[in-house]
Coordinates of C-alpha atoms in Angstrom, one line a residue:
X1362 CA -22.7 4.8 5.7
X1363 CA -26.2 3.0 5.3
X1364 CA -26.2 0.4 2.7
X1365 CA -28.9 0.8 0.3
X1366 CA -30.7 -2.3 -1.0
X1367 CA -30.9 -1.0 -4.5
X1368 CA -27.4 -1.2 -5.4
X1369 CA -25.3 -3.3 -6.3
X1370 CA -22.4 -4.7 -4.6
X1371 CA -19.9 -3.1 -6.3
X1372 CA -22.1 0.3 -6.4
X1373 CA -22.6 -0.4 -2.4
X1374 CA -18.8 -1.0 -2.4
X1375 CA -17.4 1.8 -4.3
X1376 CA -20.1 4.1 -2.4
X1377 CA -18.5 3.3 0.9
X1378 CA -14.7 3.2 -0.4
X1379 CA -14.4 5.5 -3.3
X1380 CA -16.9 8.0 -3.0
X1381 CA -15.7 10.6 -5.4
X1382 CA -16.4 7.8 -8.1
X1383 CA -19.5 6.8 -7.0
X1384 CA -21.0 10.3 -7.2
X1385 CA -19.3 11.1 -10.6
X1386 CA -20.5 7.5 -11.9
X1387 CA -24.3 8.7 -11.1
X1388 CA -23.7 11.3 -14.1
X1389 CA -23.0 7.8 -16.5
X1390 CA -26.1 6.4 -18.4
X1391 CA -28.0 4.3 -16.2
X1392 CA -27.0 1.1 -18.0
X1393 CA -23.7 1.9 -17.9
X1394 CA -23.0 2.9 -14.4
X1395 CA -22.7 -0.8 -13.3
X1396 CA -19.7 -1.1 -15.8
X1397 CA -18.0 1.4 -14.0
X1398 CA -19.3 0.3 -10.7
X1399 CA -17.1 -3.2 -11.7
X1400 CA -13.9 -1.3 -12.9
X1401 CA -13.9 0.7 -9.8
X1402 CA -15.0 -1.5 -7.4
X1403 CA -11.5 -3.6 -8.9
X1404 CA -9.6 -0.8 -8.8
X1405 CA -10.4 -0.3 -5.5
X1406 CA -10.0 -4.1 -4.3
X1407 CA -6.4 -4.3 -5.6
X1408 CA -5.6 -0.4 -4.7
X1409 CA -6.0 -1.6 -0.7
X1410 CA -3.8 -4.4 -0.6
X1411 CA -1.1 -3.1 1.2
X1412 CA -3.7 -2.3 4.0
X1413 CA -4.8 -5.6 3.9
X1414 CA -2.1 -7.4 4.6
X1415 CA 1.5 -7.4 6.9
X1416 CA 4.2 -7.9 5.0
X1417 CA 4.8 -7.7 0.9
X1418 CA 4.8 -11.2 0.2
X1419 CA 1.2 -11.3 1.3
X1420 CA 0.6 -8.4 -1.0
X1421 CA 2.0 -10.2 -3.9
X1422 CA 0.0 -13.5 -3.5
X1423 CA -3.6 -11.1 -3.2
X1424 CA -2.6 -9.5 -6.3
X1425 CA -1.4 -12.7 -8.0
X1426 CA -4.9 -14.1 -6.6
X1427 CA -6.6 -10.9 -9.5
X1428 CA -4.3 -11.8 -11.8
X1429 CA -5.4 -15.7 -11.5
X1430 CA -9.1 -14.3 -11.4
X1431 CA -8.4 -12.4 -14.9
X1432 CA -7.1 -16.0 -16.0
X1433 CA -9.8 -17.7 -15.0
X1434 CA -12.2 -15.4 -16.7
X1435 CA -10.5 -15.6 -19.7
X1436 CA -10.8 -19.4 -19.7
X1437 CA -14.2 -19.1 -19.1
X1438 CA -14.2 -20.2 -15.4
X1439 CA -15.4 -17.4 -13.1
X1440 CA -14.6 -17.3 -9.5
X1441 CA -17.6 -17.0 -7.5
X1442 CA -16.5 -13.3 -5.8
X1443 CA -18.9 -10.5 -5.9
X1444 CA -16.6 -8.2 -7.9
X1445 CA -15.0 -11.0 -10.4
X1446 CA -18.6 -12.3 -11.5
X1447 CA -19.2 -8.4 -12.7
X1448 CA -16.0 -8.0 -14.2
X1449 CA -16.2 -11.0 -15.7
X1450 CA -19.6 -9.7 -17.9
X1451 CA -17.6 -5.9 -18.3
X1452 CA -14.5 -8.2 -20.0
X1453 CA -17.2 -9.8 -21.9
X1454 CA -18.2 -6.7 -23.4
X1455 CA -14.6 -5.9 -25.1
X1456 CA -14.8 -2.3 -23.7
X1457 CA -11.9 -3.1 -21.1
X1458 CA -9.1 -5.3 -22.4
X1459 CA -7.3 -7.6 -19.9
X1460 CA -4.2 -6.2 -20.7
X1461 CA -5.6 -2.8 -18.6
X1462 CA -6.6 -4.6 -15.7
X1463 CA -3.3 -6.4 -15.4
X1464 CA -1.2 -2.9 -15.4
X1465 CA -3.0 -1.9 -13.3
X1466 CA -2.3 -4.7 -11.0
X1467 CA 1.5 -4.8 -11.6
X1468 CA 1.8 -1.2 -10.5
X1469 CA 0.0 -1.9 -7.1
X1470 CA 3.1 -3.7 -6.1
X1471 CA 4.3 -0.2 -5.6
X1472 CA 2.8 0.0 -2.7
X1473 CA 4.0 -3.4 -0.8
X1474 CA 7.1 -2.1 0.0
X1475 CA 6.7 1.3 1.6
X1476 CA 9.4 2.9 -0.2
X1477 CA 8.6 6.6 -1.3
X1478 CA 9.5 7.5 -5.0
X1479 CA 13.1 9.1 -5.2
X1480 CA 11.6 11.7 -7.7
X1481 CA 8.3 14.1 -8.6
X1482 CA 8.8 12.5 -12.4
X1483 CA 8.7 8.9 -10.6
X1484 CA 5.1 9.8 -8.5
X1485 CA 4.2 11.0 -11.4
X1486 CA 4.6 7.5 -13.2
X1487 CA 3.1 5.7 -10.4
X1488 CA 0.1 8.3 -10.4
X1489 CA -0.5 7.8 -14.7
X1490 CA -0.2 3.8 -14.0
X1491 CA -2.5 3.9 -11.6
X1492 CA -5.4 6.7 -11.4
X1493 CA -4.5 7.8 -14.7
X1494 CA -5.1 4.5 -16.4
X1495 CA -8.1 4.6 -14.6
X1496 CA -9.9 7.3 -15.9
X1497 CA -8.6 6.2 -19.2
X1498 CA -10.2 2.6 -18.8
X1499 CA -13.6 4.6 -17.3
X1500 CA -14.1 6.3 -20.9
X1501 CA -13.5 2.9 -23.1
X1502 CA -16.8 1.7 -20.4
X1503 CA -18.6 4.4 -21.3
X1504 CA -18.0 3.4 -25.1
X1505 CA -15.6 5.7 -26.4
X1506 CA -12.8 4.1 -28.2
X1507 CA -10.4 7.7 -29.4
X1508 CA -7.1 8.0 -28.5
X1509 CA -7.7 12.3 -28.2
X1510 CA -10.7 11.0 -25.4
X1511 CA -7.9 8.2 -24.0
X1512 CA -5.5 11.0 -23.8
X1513 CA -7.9 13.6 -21.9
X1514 CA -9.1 11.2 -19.2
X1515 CA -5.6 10.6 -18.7
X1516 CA -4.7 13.8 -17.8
X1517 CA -7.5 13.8 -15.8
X1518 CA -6.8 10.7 -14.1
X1519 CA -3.3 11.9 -13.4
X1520 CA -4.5 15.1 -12.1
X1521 CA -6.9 14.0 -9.6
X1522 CA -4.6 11.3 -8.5
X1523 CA -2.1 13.7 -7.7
X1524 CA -4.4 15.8 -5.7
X1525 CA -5.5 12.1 -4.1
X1526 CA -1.5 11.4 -3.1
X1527 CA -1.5 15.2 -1.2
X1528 CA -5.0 14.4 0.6
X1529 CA -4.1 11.2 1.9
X1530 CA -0.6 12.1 3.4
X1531 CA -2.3 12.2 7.0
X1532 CA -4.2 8.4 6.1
X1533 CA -0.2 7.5 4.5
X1534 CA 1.2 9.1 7.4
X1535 CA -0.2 6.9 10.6
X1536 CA 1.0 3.9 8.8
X1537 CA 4.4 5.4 8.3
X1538 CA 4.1 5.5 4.8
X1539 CA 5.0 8.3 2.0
X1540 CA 4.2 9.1 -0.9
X1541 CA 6.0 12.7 -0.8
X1542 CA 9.0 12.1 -2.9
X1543 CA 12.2 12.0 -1.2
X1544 CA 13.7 14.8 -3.6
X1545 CA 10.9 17.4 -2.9
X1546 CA 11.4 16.7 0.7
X1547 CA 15.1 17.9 0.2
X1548 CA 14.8 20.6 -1.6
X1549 CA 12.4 22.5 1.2
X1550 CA 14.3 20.9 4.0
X1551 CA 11.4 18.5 4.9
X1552 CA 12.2 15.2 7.1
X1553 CA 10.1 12.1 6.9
X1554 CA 9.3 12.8 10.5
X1555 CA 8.1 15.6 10.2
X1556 CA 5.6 14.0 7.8
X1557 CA 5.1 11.6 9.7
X1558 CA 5.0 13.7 13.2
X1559 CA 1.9 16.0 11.1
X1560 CA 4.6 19.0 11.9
X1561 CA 2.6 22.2 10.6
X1562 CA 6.0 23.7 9.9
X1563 CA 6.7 26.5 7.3
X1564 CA 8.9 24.2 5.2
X1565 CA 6.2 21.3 5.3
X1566 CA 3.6 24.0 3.8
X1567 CA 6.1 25.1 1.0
X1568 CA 6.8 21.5 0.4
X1569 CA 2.9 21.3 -0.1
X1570 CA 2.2 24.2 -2.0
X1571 CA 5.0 23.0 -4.7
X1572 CA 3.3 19.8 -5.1
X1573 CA -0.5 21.5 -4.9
X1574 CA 0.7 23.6 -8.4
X1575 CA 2.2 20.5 -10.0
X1576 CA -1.2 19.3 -9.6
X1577 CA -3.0 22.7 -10.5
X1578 CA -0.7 22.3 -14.1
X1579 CA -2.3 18.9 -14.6
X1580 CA -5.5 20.5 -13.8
X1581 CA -4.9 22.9 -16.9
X1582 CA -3.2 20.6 -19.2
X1583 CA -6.3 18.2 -18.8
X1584 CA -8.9 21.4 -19.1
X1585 CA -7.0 22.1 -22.3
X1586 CA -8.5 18.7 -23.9
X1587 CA -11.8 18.4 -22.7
X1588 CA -13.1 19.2 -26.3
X1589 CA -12.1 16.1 -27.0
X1590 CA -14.0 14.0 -24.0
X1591 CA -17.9 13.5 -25.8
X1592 CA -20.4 14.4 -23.1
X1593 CA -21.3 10.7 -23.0
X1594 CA -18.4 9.6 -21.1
X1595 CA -17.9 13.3 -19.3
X1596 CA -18.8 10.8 -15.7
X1597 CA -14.9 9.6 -16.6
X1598 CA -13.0 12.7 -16.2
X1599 CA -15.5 14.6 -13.7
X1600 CA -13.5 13.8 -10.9
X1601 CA -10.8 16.0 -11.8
X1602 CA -13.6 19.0 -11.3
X1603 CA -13.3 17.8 -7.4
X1604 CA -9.5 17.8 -7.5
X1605 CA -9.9 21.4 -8.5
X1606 CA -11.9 22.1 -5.3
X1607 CA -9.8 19.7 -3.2
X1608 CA -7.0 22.6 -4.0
X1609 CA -8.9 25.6 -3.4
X1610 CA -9.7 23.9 0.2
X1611 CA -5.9 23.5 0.5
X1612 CA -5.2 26.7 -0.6
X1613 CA -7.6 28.2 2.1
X1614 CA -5.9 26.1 4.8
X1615 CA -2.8 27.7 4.1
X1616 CA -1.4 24.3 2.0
X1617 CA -1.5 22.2 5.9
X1618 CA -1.8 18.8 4.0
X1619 CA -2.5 17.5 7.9
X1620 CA -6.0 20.2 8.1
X1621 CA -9.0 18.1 8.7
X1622 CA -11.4 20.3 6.1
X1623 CA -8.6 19.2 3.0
X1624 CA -7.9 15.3 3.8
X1625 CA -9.6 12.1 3.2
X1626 CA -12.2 12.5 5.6
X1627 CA -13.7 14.9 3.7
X1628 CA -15.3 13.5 0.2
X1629 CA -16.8 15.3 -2.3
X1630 CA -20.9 15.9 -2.1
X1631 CA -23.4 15.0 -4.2
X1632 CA -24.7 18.8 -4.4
X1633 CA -20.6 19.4 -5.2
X1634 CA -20.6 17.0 -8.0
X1635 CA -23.2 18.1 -9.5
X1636 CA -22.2 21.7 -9.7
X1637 CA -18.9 20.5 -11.3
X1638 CA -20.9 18.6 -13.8
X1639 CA -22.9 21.8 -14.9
X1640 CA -19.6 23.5 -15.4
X1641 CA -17.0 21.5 -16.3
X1642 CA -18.2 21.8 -20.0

């Protein structure tokens, strides 16, 4: 993708990394989308560690190197980085508290160690650490400080991350790694291999279609508290709008988590978001 001159960096970054963000960020105030440009553009630098490195100790001293940077900005001595000079000014505006920023870092090191979660309750606890304390930390940006608004974009967070885990099992996959959790894969008679083979095996589909209406039920739980989400900070939760197509694509590929029109390679649209905007409320 083209960079375009007027963005930012961390607009030009999450454009090219986290798309479904970016797009739903456009929908924010126009002096408020390069808040959430920072948060996400952070988000996204500490959520590809494990790519970034070879072996979890290097993991650990990256993410120890954020958690330094968060220091530093609270000491008043910004690293020169083009993401830790923006967050530095979002911190500055008491609408994100460190405290967020350094959860979310601590449950990154997840990821280091390429072990999948023994349990659908413990994905779903890695899932509301990460994306879901996102979404929550994207509404306090957008200036909403109520813990019925904190709650919703929770949900929504969760929901959407869940969908994200299912989407990215081929991306997880060539790296040998999973994020199916090992219980699930027993009870439909699912190896790793076959995960990590992309076997389009009846079991694998069952396996998929189990964890697709887990995420359709956070879908509904978070639809159930969008009342309390003001339309000012609706840019938060619109991603789980996508998650809800995301689905329906799976649904129509028979729930093959390895089909090419349902994985990462396939963002969200502009003309998508937009729609999802217009009826999401």
């Amino acid at each position: 993708m083209n960079e375009t001159p007027d963005l930012s960096y961390c607009a030009q970054y999450v454009r090219r990394n986290d798309r479904d963000r970016f797009l739903c960020a456009l929908f924010a105030a126009p002096d408020q989308r390069e808040d959430l440009f920072a948060l996400y553009a952070f988000n996204q630098e500490i959520s590809k560690t494990r790519e970034m490195v070879s072996e979890a100790m290097l993991g650990q001293i990256r993410l120890q190197w954020w958690r330094d940077a968060l220091d530093g900005i609270e000491k008043g001595e910004v690293r020169k980085h083009e993401v830790v000079e923006p967050l530095a000014g979002l911190i500055s505006t008491d609408k994100v508290a460190r405290g967020t920023l350094e959860a979310l870092i601590d449950a990154r090191e997840f990821d280091l160690f390429d072990t999948a979660p023994d349990s659908l309750k413990a994905l779903d606890d890695y899932i509301d650490q990460t994306a879901g304390r996102v979404s929550q930390a994207a509404v306090g940006v957008l200036g909403v400080n109520d813990a019925d608004a904190d709650e919703a974009a929770r949900r929504a967070g969760n929901a959407y991350g869940t969908v994200g885990i299912l989407r990215a099992v081929v991306f997880h996959g060539r790296a040998k790694r999973q994020y199916v959790p090992t219980d699930l894969l027993e009870q439909h008679g699912v190896s790793t291999g076959d995960i990590f083979e992309f076997r389009r095996t009846d079991a694998v589909r069952q396996m998929t279609k189990h964890m697709a209406e887990h995420a359709d039920e956070k879908i509904r739980k978070a639809r159930k508290m969008r009342s309390a989400v003001p339309k000012p900070a609706l840019s938060a939760v619109l991603p789980v709008v996508l998650a809800e197509n995301y689905l329906k694509k799976l649904k129509k590929a028979d729930y093959d988590p390895f089909s090419a029109e349902f994985g990462l390679a396939r963002p969200a649209s502009f003309r998508l978001t937009l729609r999802a905007f217009s009826g999401y409320w």
